[in-house]
XYZ file of C-alpha atoms in Angstrom:
337
model
C 0.209 -0.014 -0.013
C 1.387 3.486 -0.810
C 2.050 5.918 1.985
C -0.674 8.604 1.682
C 1.118 10.911 4.191
C 4.030 11.214 1.767
C 2.099 13.344 -0.689
C -0.127 16.145 -0.098
C -1.608 16.303 -3.551
C -2.690 12.632 -3.819
C -0.252 12.258 -6.753
C 2.418 9.452 -6.855
C 5.783 10.956 -5.869
C 9.204 10.134 -7.060
C 10.076 9.089 -3.663
C 7.393 6.328 -3.746
C 8.661 5.297 -7.050
C 12.207 4.998 -5.586
C 10.726 3.085 -2.564
C 8.995 0.564 -4.614
C 12.024 -0.071 -6.897
C 14.354 -0.278 -4.002
C 16.568 2.549 -5.384
C 17.650 6.150 -4.351
C 15.564 8.979 -5.452
C 18.566 10.114 -7.582
C 18.777 6.769 -9.392
C 15.021 6.754 -10.020
C 15.086 10.237 -11.442
C 18.050 9.409 -13.777
C 16.313 6.151 -14.797
C 13.063 7.988 -15.794
C 15.117 10.357 -17.859
C 16.827 7.470 -19.680
C 20.400 8.461 -18.348
C 22.721 5.959 -19.936
C 24.759 5.433 -16.803
C 22.096 3.896 -14.894
C 22.217 0.068 -14.445
C 19.779 -1.654 -16.980
C 18.292 -3.743 -14.304
C 17.643 -0.790 -11.941
C 16.292 1.198 -14.763
C 13.911 -1.639 -15.510
C 12.686 -1.835 -12.050
C 12.059 2.055 -11.850
C 10.103 2.000 -14.894
C 7.963 -0.777 -13.770
C 7.495 0.945 -10.281
C 6.552 4.095 -12.233
C 3.870 2.282 -14.287
C 2.657 0.504 -11.349
C 1.957 3.820 -9.366
C 0.885 5.937 -12.313
C 3.615 8.304 -11.804
C 4.115 11.317 -14.080
C 7.329 13.266 -13.570
C 6.875 17.081 -12.744
C 9.358 19.209 -14.873
C 8.535 22.319 -12.825
C 9.594 20.813 -9.743
C 12.811 19.499 -11.380
C 13.524 23.116 -12.635
C 13.023 24.592 -9.067
C 15.227 22.005 -7.448
C 18.134 22.734 -10.049
C 17.400 26.414 -10.939
C 17.298 25.019 -14.582
C 15.162 22.358 -16.178
C 16.615 19.334 -17.986
C 14.826 20.711 -21.229
C 16.458 22.015 -24.379
C 14.214 24.068 -26.545
C 14.519 23.882 -30.294
C 12.849 26.502 -32.377
C 12.108 25.897 -36.048
C 10.080 27.841 -38.683
C 8.016 25.020 -39.852
C 7.080 21.321 -38.819
C 5.580 20.550 -42.245
C 8.998 20.841 -43.819
C 11.017 17.735 -44.156
C 14.267 19.438 -43.689
C 13.540 20.535 -40.118
C 11.941 17.130 -39.279
C 15.169 15.576 -40.134
C 17.274 17.993 -38.085
C 14.958 17.636 -35.193
C 15.206 13.818 -35.225
C 18.863 14.133 -35.250
C 18.731 16.471 -32.089
C 16.588 14.192 -30.270
C 18.700 11.113 -30.828
C 21.604 13.055 -29.346
C 20.092 14.712 -26.318
C 17.371 12.258 -25.283
C 19.919 9.514 -24.320
C 21.737 12.048 -22.133
C 18.669 12.741 -20.147
C 17.507 15.907 -21.772
C 13.841 16.693 -22.901
C 13.599 18.170 -26.168
C 10.881 20.771 -26.567
C 9.908 21.972 -29.843
C 8.546 25.327 -30.987
C 7.227 26.084 -34.381
C 7.246 29.965 -35.166
C 5.892 29.621 -38.694
C 8.428 31.878 -40.238
C 7.220 34.693 -38.101
C 9.707 36.680 -36.007
C 6.922 37.826 -33.695
C 5.859 34.257 -33.131
C 9.383 33.309 -32.345
C 9.687 36.144 -29.625
C 6.599 34.899 -28.113
C 7.924 31.329 -27.930
C 11.212 32.581 -26.501
C 9.359 34.443 -23.854
C 7.161 31.643 -22.880
C 9.847 28.774 -22.851
C 12.167 30.986 -20.821
C 9.668 30.936 -18.048
C 10.282 27.279 -17.467
C 14.030 27.945 -17.255
C 15.312 25.580 -20.077
C 18.979 24.742 -19.921
C 19.692 25.670 -23.501
C 18.032 26.798 -26.859
C 18.751 25.649 -30.438
C 17.700 28.536 -32.864
C 17.266 28.522 -36.527
C 19.371 31.297 -38.190
C 19.857 34.697 -36.942
C 16.749 36.870 -38.204
C 14.818 37.787 -34.990
C 13.380 40.681 -33.275
C 15.415 42.993 -31.002
C 13.132 41.960 -28.134
C 13.995 38.388 -28.535
C 17.712 39.278 -28.587
C 17.396 41.177 -25.382
C 15.443 38.149 -23.740
C 18.243 35.837 -24.769
C 20.976 38.118 -23.494
C 19.132 38.923 -20.216
C 18.602 35.199 -19.454
C 22.261 34.118 -20.020
C 21.206 30.888 -21.643
C 23.458 28.898 -23.844
C 22.165 29.177 -27.441
C 23.327 27.380 -30.743
C 22.250 28.740 -34.094
C 21.538 26.230 -36.875
C 21.513 26.402 -40.767
C 23.530 29.593 -41.082
C 27.019 30.665 -40.000
C 28.609 33.831 -38.449
C 32.019 34.834 -37.369
C 30.565 36.985 -34.546
C 32.094 36.695 -31.224
C 30.217 34.835 -28.391
C 27.835 33.288 -31.011
C 27.654 29.672 -31.665
C 26.639 28.450 -35.085
C 26.408 25.159 -37.143
C 25.387 25.109 -40.868
C 26.839 26.281 -44.112
C 26.724 29.337 -46.162
C 23.769 30.138 -48.137
C 25.666 32.723 -50.220
C 28.277 30.051 -51.316
C 25.596 27.618 -52.179
C 23.794 30.139 -54.342
C 26.973 31.093 -56.067
C 27.770 27.484 -56.797
C 24.573 27.287 -58.715
C 25.379 30.233 -60.767
C 28.805 28.908 -61.574
C 27.274 25.636 -62.653
C 24.861 27.233 -65.022
C 27.633 29.272 -66.606
C 29.780 26.307 -66.945
C 26.917 24.644 -68.943
C 26.875 27.593 -71.208
C 23.487 29.137 -69.940
C 23.361 33.026 -69.812
C 19.709 33.980 -69.424
C 19.359 33.046 -65.816
C 16.754 33.588 -63.316
C 16.106 32.982 -59.439
C 12.603 31.891 -58.560
C 11.734 32.199 -54.826
C 8.881 31.938 -52.297
C 8.558 32.338 -48.496
C 11.548 34.815 -48.590
C 12.854 34.061 -45.146
C 16.552 35.369 -44.564
C 18.138 32.084 -45.847
C 16.211 32.233 -49.085
C 17.231 35.929 -49.618
C 20.891 35.096 -48.902
C 21.026 32.230 -51.323
C 19.418 34.366 -53.867
C 22.103 37.026 -53.264
C 24.888 34.723 -53.534
C 23.514 33.463 -57.084
C 22.990 37.066 -58.264
C 26.588 38.245 -56.957
C 28.284 35.361 -58.837
C 26.525 36.135 -61.971
C 27.294 39.763 -61.731
C 30.991 39.022 -61.288
C 30.790 37.117 -64.601
C 28.973 40.033 -66.334
C 25.748 38.272 -66.562
C 22.376 40.062 -65.459
C 20.178 37.853 -63.275
C 16.196 37.691 -63.585
C 14.328 37.237 -60.455
C 10.750 36.248 -59.754
C 9.941 36.224 -55.872
C 6.667 36.055 -53.874
C 6.362 36.229 -50.005
C 3.852 33.533 -49.668
C 4.330 29.858 -48.675
C 6.260 27.619 -51.013
C 4.438 24.580 -52.802
C 4.837 22.462 -55.689
C 1.713 23.924 -57.290
C 3.219 27.358 -56.801
C 6.340 26.273 -58.491
C 4.478 25.523 -61.725
C 2.628 28.895 -61.672
C 5.765 30.885 -61.196
C 7.509 28.905 -63.932
C 4.629 29.650 -66.255
C 4.750 33.312 -65.398
C 8.506 33.665 -65.829
C 8.308 32.044 -69.183
C 5.586 34.338 -70.363
C 7.685 37.419 -69.240
C 11.064 36.115 -70.402
C 10.450 33.515 -73.142
C 14.250 33.435 -73.733
C 15.205 32.254 -70.031
C 17.441 29.262 -70.451
C 18.289 28.476 -66.639
C 16.325 28.763 -63.363
C 17.555 28.365 -59.854
C 14.478 27.654 -57.672
C 14.855 28.562 -53.967
C 13.991 24.960 -52.932
C 13.095 21.628 -54.444
C 9.303 22.033 -54.138
C 9.036 24.845 -56.562
C 11.469 23.067 -59.007
C 9.230 19.992 -58.894
C 6.270 22.004 -59.804
C 8.185 23.642 -62.542
C 9.158 20.310 -64.093
C 5.376 19.275 -63.958
C 4.300 22.302 -65.741
C 7.164 22.120 -68.367
C 5.972 18.594 -69.100
C 2.397 19.838 -69.391
C 3.530 22.462 -72.038
C 5.906 20.181 -73.745
C 8.954 22.028 -72.800
C 12.167 20.081 -72.870
C 14.275 20.208 -69.582
C 16.979 20.794 -69.832
C 17.122 21.017 -73.635
C 15.143 24.349 -73.610
C 15.590 25.398 -70.158
C 17.769 23.980 -67.159
C 16.468 23.747 -63.709
C 18.483 23.576 -60.231
C 16.690 23.227 -56.885
C 17.850 23.451 -53.356
C 17.844 20.915 -50.430
C 17.817 17.866 -52.605
C 14.668 16.166 -51.095
C 14.553 12.388 -51.631
C 12.039 12.562 -54.518
C 14.337 14.871 -56.479
C 16.425 11.741 -57.510
C 13.355 10.006 -58.628
C 11.229 12.408 -60.778
C 11.918 12.687 -64.536
C 14.139 14.389 -65.285
C 16.070 13.846 -62.001
C 16.489 17.344 -60.513
C 19.975 19.021 -60.014
C 19.959 20.381 -56.636
C 22.015 21.738 -53.605
C 22.310 19.022 -50.943
C 22.184 20.299 -47.486
C 23.399 18.574 -44.281
C 20.188 18.751 -42.264
C 20.663 15.774 -40.080
C 24.467 16.660 -39.468
C 23.381 20.050 -38.463
C 21.213 18.592 -35.789
C 23.847 16.311 -34.546
C 26.486 18.851 -34.327
C 24.332 21.536 -32.867
C 23.163 18.995 -30.089
C 26.653 18.017 -29.508
C 27.897 21.622 -29.187
C 24.861 22.395 -26.824
C 26.042 19.300 -24.609
C 29.646 20.884 -24.466
C 28.174 24.147 -23.467
C 25.979 22.761 -20.800
C 29.017 20.659 -19.615
C 31.051 23.832 -19.274
C 33.720 22.202 -21.639
C 36.106 24.256 -23.664
C 34.669 24.803 -27.200
C 37.459 25.702 -29.612
C 35.446 26.448 -32.707
C 32.402 28.548 -32.304
C 31.346 28.221 -36.040
C 31.078 24.668 -37.541
C 30.732 24.783 -41.278
C 29.314 21.501 -42.766
C 29.394 22.634 -46.089
C 26.960 21.627 -49.008
C 27.124 19.587 -52.270
C 25.820 20.448 -55.689
C 24.401 17.135 -56.909
C 24.155 17.344 -60.699
C 21.502 15.365 -62.303
C 19.554 15.326 -65.630
C 17.631 18.568 -65.176
C 20.763 20.709 -65.775
């Protein structure tokens, strides 16, 4: 029988779980957080005791006891995007076995929503935050600075002091696409983009800058709305009607490029004979469609893993030699260009 006097709330307590399992409260806490150093036999006993009692951990109480929770917040601009799902999975595989809870916030490409998430999550005193890129409100920056919380930025790079970043150069990736088109003899080139977040803008700037250095003017068709396969077809059709002599198009992501390929097929336009396409992110389907899409392959999984390991180092107070981890990118050349 459980000791009713041990809990004023009527809920099962960690002390009761530990007593039933025959371990200390510290061991019980670590076992329930899947800390790998706990003996597997003891961990199994703790889990069984927890199930038998119907115990649910209280993260607020844990935070009060340690002044920080065992939670790491990860803020991403979209959960519907495969790119960020892969990154989140990688983060989880690194942090969860070390006993950290991963709390995910989706700010829908809105700096204001991100600010609200930062404010709300800081109230539970997370031990660290993984952020996507650098484009945020002044209020968000003040919140992060005032709370002195370890932060790691993902997907982009900076050489700024006291800032940790893991990713690759968006500008260099855009420039690589420009040089690829030029090497293939293409000269009437365009950048087609949607969503228009900071990363999309930077990769377009790299593309246009590389063309300018080669003495080639770049066309551009950009819309602020959400990206989709359907939109890719619409933008390709619009660009072709405005500039029928275009012979190479860099799409800010693979979704738009896929839509353009489907629209080209509907109109009987040869790709790459009449016009060449290059996408960005190299989604798995890009190697399967006809023609197979040339695209920039981005290290989404590696970004998550390296960012999580960097966060672990910061939380452990370890010396971190490199504040900027450049994982690079790969131009995967296929039939569309």
